[in-house]
């Protein structure tokens, strides 16, 4: 029997320890730990990897500390556009939605697409209509807003109106009274996506990813999170992957699938393949961020090429391990 395990992430970036108070750091670590524990509980009760990653990402969406669901960043039009994807490693079934603004938990909509539709990917109003037909909870768009995110948008628009800033960059600007950093690798950078991967007692894998996008982004922009093979991928033959980082670069590298491909075609281990993508290949096109990955044997990999990544993992019966910095 496989010892079930779940791994999660809440975004990555070149995050300076000096930019975060000890109290805020403990708040993040506490949230990560409780979400890992929730995933462990699903697996311990005999739940599937799919159920575990769905529950973990739902909780990440509901937590305003992270850029998904409640607490999502604002677009250039002061609206929200949310994306999510999920994939079943046992069957390669997958579902994704993008640019929704009323679905309370986008990961639920992605799973409904996977389970109850002949299609894989719905966007915009079509995705919202599908979620409504499936009986999912719809909310007023104001549900996703927080005052911290609104201040972040206003600050970015005042200081660098042409810039699209990734998640907590703007939060750090507000806190410090500074303009948006021009260098995308500035110490305040954090790329805001959440995700989870898991292996259950049957050795089945699953991956799920969700995001609120990037602050001040152009309406209609979609990153890697909902794209199968770019930000999300799972196959029992190889691994499950959920990524976070500069979405356009992860798309261009087909990053999540590349981890699986190196394992299947080159015989790389999970750790070797994940490190190759994150540490070697993505930097060649200035791709920054990280990923969490797992294989059917219960091995895990959580590489990132930035200062930090909100992350955690836990095997059933063991204490969760959570961290932010290297």
PDB file of C-alpha atoms in Angstrom:
ATOM      1  CA  UNK A   1       0.000   0.000   0.000  1.00  0.00           C
ATOM      2  CA  UNK A   2       1.144   3.522  -0.818  1.00  0.00           C
ATOM      3  CA  UNK A   3       1.381   5.974   2.062  1.00  0.00           C
ATOM      4  CA  UNK A   4      -0.926   8.738   0.822  1.00  0.00           C
ATOM      5  CA  UNK A   5       0.537  12.221   0.650  1.00  0.00           C
ATOM      6  CA  UNK A   6      -0.582  15.700  -0.373  1.00  0.00           C
ATOM      7  CA  UNK A   7       1.500  18.759  -1.296  1.00  0.00           C
ATOM      8  CA  UNK A   8       0.231  22.319  -1.753  1.00  0.00           C
ATOM      9  CA  UNK A   9       1.516  25.711  -2.822  1.00  0.00           C
ATOM     10  CA  UNK A  10       0.228  29.231  -2.408  1.00  0.00           C
ATOM     11  CA  UNK A  11       2.482  31.140  -4.780  1.00  0.00           C
ATOM     12  CA  UNK A  12       6.199  31.740  -5.290  1.00  0.00           C
ATOM     13  CA  UNK A  13       8.513  34.686  -5.707  1.00  0.00           C
ATOM     14  CA  UNK A  14      11.620  36.532  -4.554  1.00  0.00           C
ATOM     15  CA  UNK A  15      10.100  37.359  -1.184  1.00  0.00           C
ATOM     16  CA  UNK A  16      12.260  39.210   1.293  1.00  0.00           C
ATOM     17  CA  UNK A  17      12.052  38.129   4.915  1.00  0.00           C
ATOM     18  CA  UNK A  18      12.313  41.791   5.849  1.00  0.00           C
ATOM     19  CA  UNK A  19       9.068  42.533   4.013  1.00  0.00           C
ATOM     20  CA  UNK A  20       6.990  40.258   6.257  1.00  0.00           C
ATOM     21  CA  UNK A  21       6.326  40.675   9.966  1.00  0.00           C
ATOM     22  CA  UNK A  22       6.729  37.633  12.224  1.00  0.00           C
ATOM     23  CA  UNK A  23       2.994  37.771  12.890  1.00  0.00           C
ATOM     24  CA  UNK A  24       2.103  37.686   9.194  1.00  0.00           C
ATOM     25  CA  UNK A  25       4.596  34.885   8.578  1.00  0.00           C
ATOM     26  CA  UNK A  26       2.956  32.791  11.287  1.00  0.00           C
ATOM     27  CA  UNK A  27      -0.451  33.549   9.776  1.00  0.00           C
ATOM     28  CA  UNK A  28       0.683  32.154   6.429  1.00  0.00           C
ATOM     29  CA  UNK A  29       2.341  29.118   7.995  1.00  0.00           C
ATOM     30  CA  UNK A  30      -0.738  28.406  10.083  1.00  0.00           C
ATOM     31  CA  UNK A  31      -3.003  28.597   7.041  1.00  0.00           C
ATOM     32  CA  UNK A  32      -0.745  26.280   5.057  1.00  0.00           C
ATOM     33  CA  UNK A  33      -0.611  23.757   7.903  1.00  0.00           C
ATOM     34  CA  UNK A  34      -4.383  23.648   8.379  1.00  0.00           C
ATOM     35  CA  UNK A  35      -4.960  23.169   4.647  1.00  0.00           C
ATOM     36  CA  UNK A  36      -2.411  20.341   4.433  1.00  0.00           C
ATOM     37  CA  UNK A  37      -4.124  18.734   7.425  1.00  0.00           C
ATOM     38  CA  UNK A  38      -7.484  18.953   5.668  1.00  0.00           C
ATOM     39  CA  UNK A  39      -6.031  17.158   2.664  1.00  0.00           C
ATOM     40  CA  UNK A  40      -4.454  14.541   4.904  1.00  0.00           C
ATOM     41  CA  UNK A  41      -7.822  13.948   6.560  1.00  0.00           C
ATOM     42  CA  UNK A  42      -9.464  13.254   3.205  1.00  0.00           C
ATOM     43  CA  UNK A  43      -6.759  10.748   2.300  1.00  0.00           C
ATOM     44  CA  UNK A  44      -6.755   9.138   5.767  1.00  0.00           C
ATOM     45  CA  UNK A  45     -10.489   8.498   5.446  1.00  0.00           C
ATOM     46  CA  UNK A  46      -9.901   6.614   2.210  1.00  0.00           C
ATOM     47  CA  UNK A  47     -10.703   9.550  -0.045  1.00  0.00           C
ATOM     48  CA  UNK A  48      -9.296   9.799  -3.527  1.00  0.00           C
ATOM     49  CA  UNK A  49      -6.437  11.996  -4.639  1.00  0.00           C
ATOM     50  CA  UNK A  50      -9.018  13.961  -6.628  1.00  0.00           C
ATOM     51  CA  UNK A  51     -11.060  14.621  -3.502  1.00  0.00           C
ATOM     52  CA  UNK A  52      -7.962  15.638  -1.551  1.00  0.00           C
ATOM     53  CA  UNK A  53      -6.703  18.191  -4.074  1.00  0.00           C
ATOM     54  CA  UNK A  54     -10.220  19.551  -4.570  1.00  0.00           C
ATOM     55  CA  UNK A  55     -10.626  20.159  -0.842  1.00  0.00           C
ATOM     56  CA  UNK A  56      -7.160  21.679  -0.462  1.00  0.00           C
ATOM     57  CA  UNK A  57      -7.653  24.102  -3.349  1.00  0.00           C
ATOM     58  CA  UNK A  58     -11.155  24.990  -2.131  1.00  0.00           C
ATOM     59  CA  UNK A  59      -9.661  26.027   1.198  1.00  0.00           C
ATOM     60  CA  UNK A  60      -6.906  27.992  -0.526  1.00  0.00           C
ATOM     61  CA  UNK A  61      -9.580  29.768  -2.601  1.00  0.00           C
ATOM     62  CA  UNK A  62     -11.503  30.649   0.564  1.00  0.00           C
ATOM     63  CA  UNK A  63      -8.427  32.054   2.343  1.00  0.00           C
ATOM     64  CA  UNK A  64      -7.869  35.775   1.616  1.00  0.00           C
ATOM     65  CA  UNK A  65      -4.108  35.415   2.138  1.00  0.00           C
ATOM     66  CA  UNK A  66      -3.813  33.782  -1.276  1.00  0.00           C
ATOM     67  CA  UNK A  67      -4.626  34.984  -4.777  1.00  0.00           C
ATOM     68  CA  UNK A  68      -7.520  32.677  -5.658  1.00  0.00           C
ATOM     69  CA  UNK A  69     -11.215  32.973  -4.897  1.00  0.00           C
ATOM     70  CA  UNK A  70     -11.849  35.373  -1.989  1.00  0.00           C
ATOM     71  CA  UNK A  71      -8.836  37.684  -1.989  1.00  0.00           C
ATOM     72  CA  UNK A  72      -8.179  37.560  -5.734  1.00  0.00           C
ATOM     73  CA  UNK A  73      -6.353  40.462  -7.320  1.00  0.00           C
ATOM     74  CA  UNK A  74      -8.039  43.071  -9.516  1.00  0.00           C
ATOM     75  CA  UNK A  75      -7.825  43.465 -13.289  1.00  0.00           C
ATOM     76  CA  UNK A  76      -7.103  46.835 -14.933  1.00  0.00           C
ATOM     77  CA  UNK A  77     -10.884  47.426 -14.962  1.00  0.00           C
ATOM     78  CA  UNK A  78     -11.149  46.789 -11.189  1.00  0.00           C
ATOM     79  CA  UNK A  79     -12.873  43.454 -11.787  1.00  0.00           C
ATOM     80  CA  UNK A  80     -11.932  39.850 -11.053  1.00  0.00           C
ATOM     81  CA  UNK A  81     -11.245  37.062 -13.540  1.00  0.00           C
ATOM     82  CA  UNK A  82     -10.646  33.660 -11.966  1.00  0.00           C
ATOM     83  CA  UNK A  83      -9.201  30.485 -13.514  1.00  0.00           C
ATOM     84  CA  UNK A  84      -8.868  26.871 -12.344  1.00  0.00           C
ATOM     85  CA  UNK A  85      -8.048  23.378 -13.582  1.00  0.00           C
ATOM     86  CA  UNK A  86      -8.042  19.810 -12.275  1.00  0.00           C
ATOM     87  CA  UNK A  87      -6.727  16.533 -13.695  1.00  0.00           C
ATOM     88  CA  UNK A  88      -7.187  12.875 -12.778  1.00  0.00           C
ATOM     89  CA  UNK A  89      -3.973  10.885 -13.218  1.00  0.00           C
ATOM     90  CA  UNK A  90      -5.774   7.543 -13.421  1.00  0.00           C
ATOM     91  CA  UNK A  91      -7.844   8.417 -16.495  1.00  0.00           C
ATOM     92  CA  UNK A  92      -6.277  11.650 -17.845  1.00  0.00           C
ATOM     93  CA  UNK A  93      -9.706  13.227 -17.521  1.00  0.00           C
ATOM     94  CA  UNK A  94      -9.400  16.957 -16.948  1.00  0.00           C
ATOM     95  CA  UNK A  95     -11.511  20.059 -16.588  1.00  0.00           C
ATOM     96  CA  UNK A  96     -10.763  23.772 -16.642  1.00  0.00           C
ATOM     97  CA  UNK A  97     -12.478  27.148 -16.515  1.00  0.00           C
ATOM     98  CA  UNK A  98     -11.159  30.666 -17.080  1.00  0.00           C
ATOM     99  CA  UNK A  99     -12.273  34.286 -16.746  1.00  0.00           C
ATOM    100  CA  UNK A 100     -15.179  33.663 -14.400  1.00  0.00           C
ATOM    101  CA  UNK A 101     -16.305  36.333 -11.973  1.00  0.00           C
ATOM    102  CA  UNK A 102     -19.261  34.861 -10.046  1.00  0.00           C
ATOM    103  CA  UNK A 103     -18.314  31.251  -9.252  1.00  0.00           C
ATOM    104  CA  UNK A 104     -17.432  31.146  -5.564  1.00  0.00           C
ATOM    105  CA  UNK A 105     -15.065  28.183  -5.913  1.00  0.00           C
ATOM    106  CA  UNK A 106     -13.638  27.909  -9.419  1.00  0.00           C
ATOM    107  CA  UNK A 107     -12.060  24.527  -8.615  1.00  0.00           C
ATOM    108  CA  UNK A 108     -15.560  23.101  -8.169  1.00  0.00           C
ATOM    109  CA  UNK A 109     -16.486  24.330 -11.630  1.00  0.00           C
ATOM    110  CA  UNK A 110     -13.348  22.808 -13.145  1.00  0.00           C
ATOM    111  CA  UNK A 111     -14.177  19.464 -11.551  1.00  0.00           C
ATOM    112  CA  UNK A 112     -17.773  19.609 -12.842  1.00  0.00           C
ATOM    113  CA  UNK A 113     -16.418  20.225 -16.331  1.00  0.00           C
ATOM    114  CA  UNK A 114     -14.225  17.137 -15.970  1.00  0.00           C
ATOM    115  CA  UNK A 115     -16.976  14.916 -14.611  1.00  0.00           C
ATOM    116  CA  UNK A 116     -20.165  16.123 -16.306  1.00  0.00           C
ATOM    117  CA  UNK A 117     -19.122  17.554 -19.671  1.00  0.00           C
ATOM    118  CA  UNK A 118     -17.785  16.096 -22.907  1.00  0.00           C
ATOM    119  CA  UNK A 119     -15.491  19.120 -23.071  1.00  0.00           C
ATOM    120  CA  UNK A 120     -12.350  20.084 -21.162  1.00  0.00           C
ATOM    121  CA  UNK A 121     -12.276  23.889 -21.050  1.00  0.00           C
ATOM    122  CA  UNK A 122     -14.976  26.552 -20.665  1.00  0.00           C
ATOM    123  CA  UNK A 123     -14.334  30.302 -20.485  1.00  0.00           C
ATOM    124  CA  UNK A 124     -16.209  33.465 -19.586  1.00  0.00           C
ATOM    125  CA  UNK A 125     -19.976  33.469 -19.728  1.00  0.00           C
ATOM    126  CA  UNK A 126     -20.064  29.917 -21.031  1.00  0.00           C
ATOM    127  CA  UNK A 127     -18.186  28.751 -17.947  1.00  0.00           C
ATOM    128  CA  UNK A 128     -20.524  30.712 -15.676  1.00  0.00           C
ATOM    129  CA  UNK A 129     -23.592  29.281 -17.404  1.00  0.00           C
ATOM    130  CA  UNK A 130     -22.206  25.762 -17.040  1.00  0.00           C
ATOM    131  CA  UNK A 131     -21.525  26.319 -13.331  1.00  0.00           C
ATOM    132  CA  UNK A 132     -25.063  27.630 -12.872  1.00  0.00           C
ATOM    133  CA  UNK A 133     -26.531  24.598 -14.620  1.00  0.00           C
ATOM    134  CA  UNK A 134     -24.488  22.341 -12.353  1.00  0.00           C
ATOM    135  CA  UNK A 135     -25.917  24.022  -9.270  1.00  0.00           C
ATOM    136  CA  UNK A 136     -22.687  25.567  -8.049  1.00  0.00           C
ATOM    137  CA  UNK A 137     -22.753  28.544  -5.705  1.00  0.00           C
ATOM    138  CA  UNK A 138     -22.602  31.887  -7.508  1.00  0.00           C
ATOM    139  CA  UNK A 139     -21.795  35.069  -5.623  1.00  0.00           C
ATOM    140  CA  UNK A 140     -21.751  38.780  -6.244  1.00  0.00           C
ATOM    141  CA  UNK A 141     -18.367  39.715  -7.727  1.00  0.00           C
ATOM    142  CA  UNK A 142     -17.691  41.865  -4.648  1.00  0.00           C
ATOM    143  CA  UNK A 143     -17.222  38.618  -2.682  1.00  0.00           C
ATOM    144  CA  UNK A 144     -13.765  38.196  -4.199  1.00  0.00           C
ATOM    145  CA  UNK A 145     -12.638  41.711  -3.231  1.00  0.00           C
ATOM    146  CA  UNK A 146     -10.582  42.679  -0.224  1.00  0.00           C
ATOM    147  CA  UNK A 147      -9.468  46.149   0.727  1.00  0.00           C
ATOM    148  CA  UNK A 148      -5.801  45.127   0.577  1.00  0.00           C
ATOM    149  CA  UNK A 149      -6.189  43.999  -3.038  1.00  0.00           C
ATOM    150  CA  UNK A 150      -8.035  47.192  -3.982  1.00  0.00           C
ATOM    151  CA  UNK A 151      -5.277  49.333  -2.477  1.00  0.00           C
ATOM    152  CA  UNK A 152      -2.785  47.212  -4.397  1.00  0.00           C
ATOM    153  CA  UNK A 153      -4.529  47.950  -7.704  1.00  0.00           C
ATOM    154  CA  UNK A 154      -4.864  51.675  -7.039  1.00  0.00           C
ATOM    155  CA  UNK A 155      -1.219  51.946  -6.082  1.00  0.00           C
ATOM    156  CA  UNK A 156      -0.057  50.123  -9.199  1.00  0.00           C
ATOM    157  CA  UNK A 157      -2.267  52.256 -11.422  1.00  0.00           C
ATOM    158  CA  UNK A 158      -0.953  55.452  -9.845  1.00  0.00           C
ATOM    159  CA  UNK A 159       2.705  54.542  -9.965  1.00  0.00           C
ATOM    160  CA  UNK A 160       3.054  52.300 -13.029  1.00  0.00           C
ATOM    161  CA  UNK A 161      -0.246  52.353 -14.942  1.00  0.00           C
ATOM    162  CA  UNK A 162       1.080  50.195 -17.785  1.00  0.00           C
ATOM    163  CA  UNK A 163       2.369  47.454 -15.504  1.00  0.00           C
ATOM    164  CA  UNK A 164       0.715  44.196 -14.615  1.00  0.00           C
ATOM    165  CA  UNK A 165       1.966  43.236 -11.160  1.00  0.00           C
ATOM    166  CA  UNK A 166       1.996  39.697  -9.841  1.00  0.00           C
ATOM    167  CA  UNK A 167       0.024  39.221  -6.622  1.00  0.00           C
ATOM    168  CA  UNK A 168       1.762  40.426  -3.456  1.00  0.00           C
ATOM    169  CA  UNK A 169       4.101  42.818  -5.283  1.00  0.00           C
ATOM    170  CA  UNK A 170       1.441  45.484  -4.904  1.00  0.00           C
ATOM    171  CA  UNK A 171       0.742  44.553  -1.302  1.00  0.00           C
ATOM    172  CA  UNK A 172       4.370  45.181  -0.450  1.00  0.00           C
ATOM    173  CA  UNK A 173       4.199  48.511  -2.307  1.00  0.00           C
ATOM    174  CA  UNK A 174       1.240  49.620  -0.211  1.00  0.00           C
ATOM    175  CA  UNK A 175       2.935  48.539   3.007  1.00  0.00           C
ATOM    176  CA  UNK A 176       6.163  50.345   2.208  1.00  0.00           C
ATOM    177  CA  UNK A 177       4.763  53.351   0.366  1.00  0.00           C
ATOM    178  CA  UNK A 178       6.950  52.544  -2.612  1.00  0.00           C
ATOM    179  CA  UNK A 179       6.270  52.437  -6.357  1.00  0.00           C
ATOM    180  CA  UNK A 180       6.037  49.132  -8.156  1.00  0.00           C
ATOM    181  CA  UNK A 181       9.488  47.633  -8.668  1.00  0.00           C
ATOM    182  CA  UNK A 182      10.600  47.769 -12.295  1.00  0.00           C
ATOM    183  CA  UNK A 183      12.661  44.601 -12.096  1.00  0.00           C
ATOM    184  CA  UNK A 184      10.475  41.474 -12.265  1.00  0.00           C
ATOM    185  CA  UNK A 185      12.914  39.727  -9.938  1.00  0.00           C
ATOM    186  CA  UNK A 186      12.701  42.424  -7.260  1.00  0.00           C
ATOM    187  CA  UNK A 187      12.697  41.174  -3.677  1.00  0.00           C
ATOM    188  CA  UNK A 188       9.000  41.993  -3.314  1.00  0.00           C
ATOM    189  CA  UNK A 189       7.915  39.662  -6.108  1.00  0.00           C
ATOM    190  CA  UNK A 190       5.430  36.886  -5.468  1.00  0.00           C
ATOM    191  CA  UNK A 191       3.549  34.993  -8.129  1.00  0.00           C
ATOM    192  CA  UNK A 192       0.036  34.292  -7.006  1.00  0.00           C
ATOM    193  CA  UNK A 193      -1.438  30.920  -7.850  1.00  0.00           C
ATOM    194  CA  UNK A 194      -2.555  28.131  -5.532  1.00  0.00           C
ATOM    195  CA  UNK A 195      -2.473  24.416  -6.166  1.00  0.00           C
ATOM    196  CA  UNK A 196      -2.232  20.890  -4.853  1.00  0.00           C
ATOM    197  CA  UNK A 197      -1.091  17.425  -5.892  1.00  0.00           C
ATOM    198  CA  UNK A 198      -1.808  14.140  -4.141  1.00  0.00           C
ATOM    199  CA  UNK A 199      -1.379  10.386  -4.319  1.00  0.00           C
ATOM    200  CA  UNK A 200      -3.953   8.191  -2.587  1.00  0.00           C
ATOM    201  CA  UNK A 201      -3.731   4.716  -1.096  1.00  0.00           C
ATOM    202  CA  UNK A 202      -4.473   3.145  -4.479  1.00  0.00           C
ATOM    203  CA  UNK A 203      -1.539   4.954  -6.073  1.00  0.00           C
ATOM    204  CA  UNK A 204      -3.760   7.296  -8.082  1.00  0.00           C
ATOM    205  CA  UNK A 205      -2.539  10.824  -8.722  1.00  0.00           C
ATOM    206  CA  UNK A 206      -4.357  14.135  -9.122  1.00  0.00           C
ATOM    207  CA  UNK A 207      -3.465  17.803  -9.559  1.00  0.00           C
ATOM    208  CA  UNK A 208      -5.471  20.999  -9.153  1.00  0.00           C
ATOM    209  CA  UNK A 209      -4.599  24.668  -9.629  1.00  0.00           C
ATOM    210  CA  UNK A 210      -6.510  27.943  -9.158  1.00  0.00           C
ATOM    211  CA  UNK A 211      -5.681  31.645  -9.534  1.00  0.00           C
ATOM    212  CA  UNK A 212      -7.040  35.151  -9.496  1.00  0.00           C
ATOM    213  CA  UNK A 213      -4.564  36.227 -12.174  1.00  0.00           C
ATOM    214  CA  UNK A 214      -2.276  39.240 -11.950  1.00  0.00           C
ATOM    215  CA  UNK A 215      -2.938  42.756 -10.659  1.00  0.00           C
ATOM    216  CA  UNK A 216      -3.854  45.310 -13.345  1.00  0.00           C
ATOM    217  CA  UNK A 217      -3.878  42.643 -16.058  1.00  0.00           C
ATOM    218  CA  UNK A 218      -5.557  43.279 -19.371  1.00  0.00           C
ATOM    219  CA  UNK A 219      -9.107  41.957 -19.509  1.00  0.00           C
ATOM    220  CA  UNK A 220      -9.212  38.470 -21.006  1.00  0.00           C
ATOM    221  CA  UNK A 221      -5.629  37.500 -20.214  1.00  0.00           C
ATOM    222  CA  UNK A 222      -5.258  33.844 -19.187  1.00  0.00           C
ATOM    223  CA  UNK A 223      -2.118  32.395 -17.629  1.00  0.00           C
ATOM    224  CA  UNK A 224      -0.845  28.870 -17.203  1.00  0.00           C
ATOM    225  CA  UNK A 225      -2.974  27.754 -14.230  1.00  0.00           C
ATOM    226  CA  UNK A 226      -6.002  26.467 -16.197  1.00  0.00           C
ATOM    227  CA  UNK A 227      -3.995  25.163 -19.143  1.00  0.00           C
ATOM    228  CA  UNK A 228      -3.532  21.396 -19.018  1.00  0.00           C
ATOM    229  CA  UNK A 229       0.167  20.674 -19.504  1.00  0.00           C
ATOM    230  CA  UNK A 230       1.325  24.196 -18.675  1.00  0.00           C
ATOM    231  CA  UNK A 231       0.325  24.823 -15.066  1.00  0.00           C
ATOM    232  CA  UNK A 232      -1.532  21.598 -14.293  1.00  0.00           C
ATOM    233  CA  UNK A 233      -0.924  17.967 -15.236  1.00  0.00           C
ATOM    234  CA  UNK A 234      -1.401  14.473 -13.802  1.00  0.00           C
ATOM    235  CA  UNK A 235      -0.784  10.953 -15.089  1.00  0.00           C
ATOM    236  CA  UNK A 236      -0.379   7.780 -13.048  1.00  0.00           C
ATOM    237  CA  UNK A 237       2.363   6.757 -15.481  1.00  0.00           C
ATOM    238  CA  UNK A 238       4.557   9.615 -14.314  1.00  0.00           C
ATOM    239  CA  UNK A 239       3.514  12.363 -11.903  1.00  0.00           C
ATOM    240  CA  UNK A 240       1.103  15.093 -10.834  1.00  0.00           C
ATOM    241  CA  UNK A 241       2.180  18.734 -11.124  1.00  0.00           C
ATOM    242  CA  UNK A 242       0.761  22.126 -10.090  1.00  0.00           C
ATOM    243  CA  UNK A 243       2.821  25.183 -10.978  1.00  0.00           C
ATOM    244  CA  UNK A 244       3.073  28.822  -9.965  1.00  0.00           C
ATOM    245  CA  UNK A 245       5.090  31.609 -11.554  1.00  0.00           C
ATOM    246  CA  UNK A 246       5.351  33.771 -14.644  1.00  0.00           C
ATOM    247  CA  UNK A 247       2.435  32.209 -16.468  1.00  0.00           C
ATOM    248  CA  UNK A 248       3.428  33.129 -19.983  1.00  0.00           C
ATOM    249  CA  UNK A 249       6.786  31.392 -19.556  1.00  0.00           C
ATOM    250  CA  UNK A 250       5.242  28.247 -18.084  1.00  0.00           C
ATOM    251  CA  UNK A 251       2.897  28.159 -21.081  1.00  0.00           C
ATOM    252  CA  UNK A 252       5.757  28.527 -23.551  1.00  0.00           C
ATOM    253  CA  UNK A 253       7.684  25.726 -21.845  1.00  0.00           C
ATOM    254  CA  UNK A 254       4.607  23.495 -21.367  1.00  0.00           C
ATOM    255  CA  UNK A 255       6.229  23.205 -17.956  1.00  0.00           C
ATOM    256  CA  UNK A 256       3.965  20.797 -16.082  1.00  0.00           C
ATOM    257  CA  UNK A 257       3.916  18.251 -18.900  1.00  0.00           C
ATOM    258  CA  UNK A 258       7.663  18.609 -19.407  1.00  0.00           C
ATOM    259  CA  UNK A 259       8.217  17.160 -15.940  1.00  0.00           C
ATOM    260  CA  UNK A 260       6.123  14.131 -16.901  1.00  0.00           C
ATOM    261  CA  UNK A 261       7.747  13.826 -20.320  1.00  0.00           C
ATOM    262  CA  UNK A 262      11.262  13.741 -18.901  1.00  0.00           C
ATOM    263  CA  UNK A 263      10.195  10.955 -16.566  1.00  0.00           C
ATOM    264  CA  UNK A 264       8.446   8.914 -19.260  1.00  0.00           C
ATOM    265  CA  UNK A 265      10.838   9.362 -22.176  1.00  0.00           C
ATOM    266  CA  UNK A 266      14.201  10.007 -20.527  1.00  0.00           C
ATOM    267  CA  UNK A 267      13.823   7.884 -17.396  1.00  0.00           C
ATOM    268  CA  UNK A 268      14.393  10.829 -15.072  1.00  0.00           C
ATOM    269  CA  UNK A 269      13.300  10.612 -11.458  1.00  0.00           C
ATOM    270  CA  UNK A 270      10.619  12.987 -10.211  1.00  0.00           C
ATOM    271  CA  UNK A 271      13.204  15.163  -8.472  1.00  0.00           C
ATOM    272  CA  UNK A 272      15.493  15.242 -11.516  1.00  0.00           C
ATOM    273  CA  UNK A 273      12.685  16.164 -13.906  1.00  0.00           C
ATOM    274  CA  UNK A 274      11.187  18.825 -11.649  1.00  0.00           C
ATOM    275  CA  UNK A 275      14.578  20.428 -11.017  1.00  0.00           C
ATOM    276  CA  UNK A 276      15.404  20.359 -14.731  1.00  0.00           C
ATOM    277  CA  UNK A 277      12.257  22.292 -15.614  1.00  0.00           C
ATOM    278  CA  UNK A 278      12.358  24.801 -12.759  1.00  0.00           C
ATOM    279  CA  UNK A 279      16.078  25.325 -12.260  1.00  0.00           C
ATOM    280  CA  UNK A 280      17.474  24.826 -15.777  1.00  0.00           C
ATOM    281  CA  UNK A 281      14.884  25.254 -18.535  1.00  0.00           C
ATOM    282  CA  UNK A 282      12.540  28.002 -17.310  1.00  0.00           C
ATOM    283  CA  UNK A 283      15.370  30.440 -16.476  1.00  0.00           C
ATOM    284  CA  UNK A 284      16.526  30.329 -20.124  1.00  0.00           C
ATOM    285  CA  UNK A 285      13.434  32.388 -21.011  1.00  0.00           C
ATOM    286  CA  UNK A 286      13.370  34.342 -17.722  1.00  0.00           C
ATOM    287  CA  UNK A 287      10.731  32.057 -16.274  1.00  0.00           C
ATOM    288  CA  UNK A 288      10.479  32.359 -12.508  1.00  0.00           C
ATOM    289  CA  UNK A 289       8.423  30.466  -9.963  1.00  0.00           C
ATOM    290  CA  UNK A 290       8.076  26.889  -8.838  1.00  0.00           C
ATOM    291  CA  UNK A 291       5.881  23.834  -8.653  1.00  0.00           C
ATOM    292  CA  UNK A 292       4.766  20.991  -6.437  1.00  0.00           C
ATOM    293  CA  UNK A 293       4.824  17.474  -7.839  1.00  0.00           C
ATOM    294  CA  UNK A 294       4.313  13.894  -6.718  1.00  0.00           C
ATOM    295  CA  UNK A 295       4.552  10.412  -8.208  1.00  0.00           C
ATOM    296  CA  UNK A 296       2.644   7.169  -7.645  1.00  0.00           C
ATOM    297  CA  UNK A 297       5.246   5.928  -5.169  1.00  0.00           C
ATOM    298  CA  UNK A 298       4.582   8.866  -2.894  1.00  0.00           C
ATOM    299  CA  UNK A 299       7.758  10.756  -3.747  1.00  0.00           C
ATOM    300  CA  UNK A 300       7.494  14.533  -3.773  1.00  0.00           C
ATOM    301  CA  UNK A 301       9.309  17.516  -5.264  1.00  0.00           C
ATOM    302  CA  UNK A 302       8.765  21.201  -4.452  1.00  0.00           C
ATOM    303  CA  UNK A 303      11.434  23.134  -6.391  1.00  0.00           C
ATOM    304  CA  UNK A 304      11.396  26.906  -6.937  1.00  0.00           C
ATOM    305  CA  UNK A 305      13.927  29.278  -8.485  1.00  0.00           C
ATOM    306  CA  UNK A 306      12.872  32.305  -6.431  1.00  0.00           C
ATOM    307  CA  UNK A 307      13.489  33.515  -2.899  1.00  0.00           C
ATOM    308  CA  UNK A 308      10.507  31.638  -1.553  1.00  0.00           C
ATOM    309  CA  UNK A 309       7.357  29.646  -2.217  1.00  0.00           C
ATOM    310  CA  UNK A 310       4.417  29.207   0.128  1.00  0.00           C
ATOM    311  CA  UNK A 311       4.311  25.430   0.377  1.00  0.00           C
ATOM    312  CA  UNK A 312       3.535  22.426   2.498  1.00  0.00           C
ATOM    313  CA  UNK A 313       3.159  18.681   2.369  1.00  0.00           C
ATOM    314  CA  UNK A 314       1.974  15.911   4.604  1.00  0.00           C
ATOM    315  CA  UNK A 315       1.896  12.119   4.558  1.00  0.00           C
ATOM    316  CA  UNK A 316      -1.027  10.425   6.244  1.00  0.00           C
ATOM    317  CA  UNK A 317      -0.115   9.778   9.874  1.00  0.00           C
ATOM    318  CA  UNK A 318       2.673  12.360   9.958  1.00  0.00           C
ATOM    319  CA  UNK A 319       2.886  16.023  10.920  1.00  0.00           C
ATOM    320  CA  UNK A 320       2.614  18.495   8.047  1.00  0.00           C
ATOM    321  CA  UNK A 321       5.752  20.276   6.880  1.00  0.00           C
ATOM    322  CA  UNK A 322       5.223  23.901   5.839  1.00  0.00           C
ATOM    323  CA  UNK A 323       7.658  26.607   4.734  1.00  0.00           C
ATOM    324  CA  UNK A 324       7.984  29.882   2.877  1.00  0.00           C
ATOM    325  CA  UNK A 325      11.681  30.571   2.344  1.00  0.00           C
ATOM    326  CA  UNK A 326      14.572  28.380   1.314  1.00  0.00           C
TER     327      UNK A 326
END
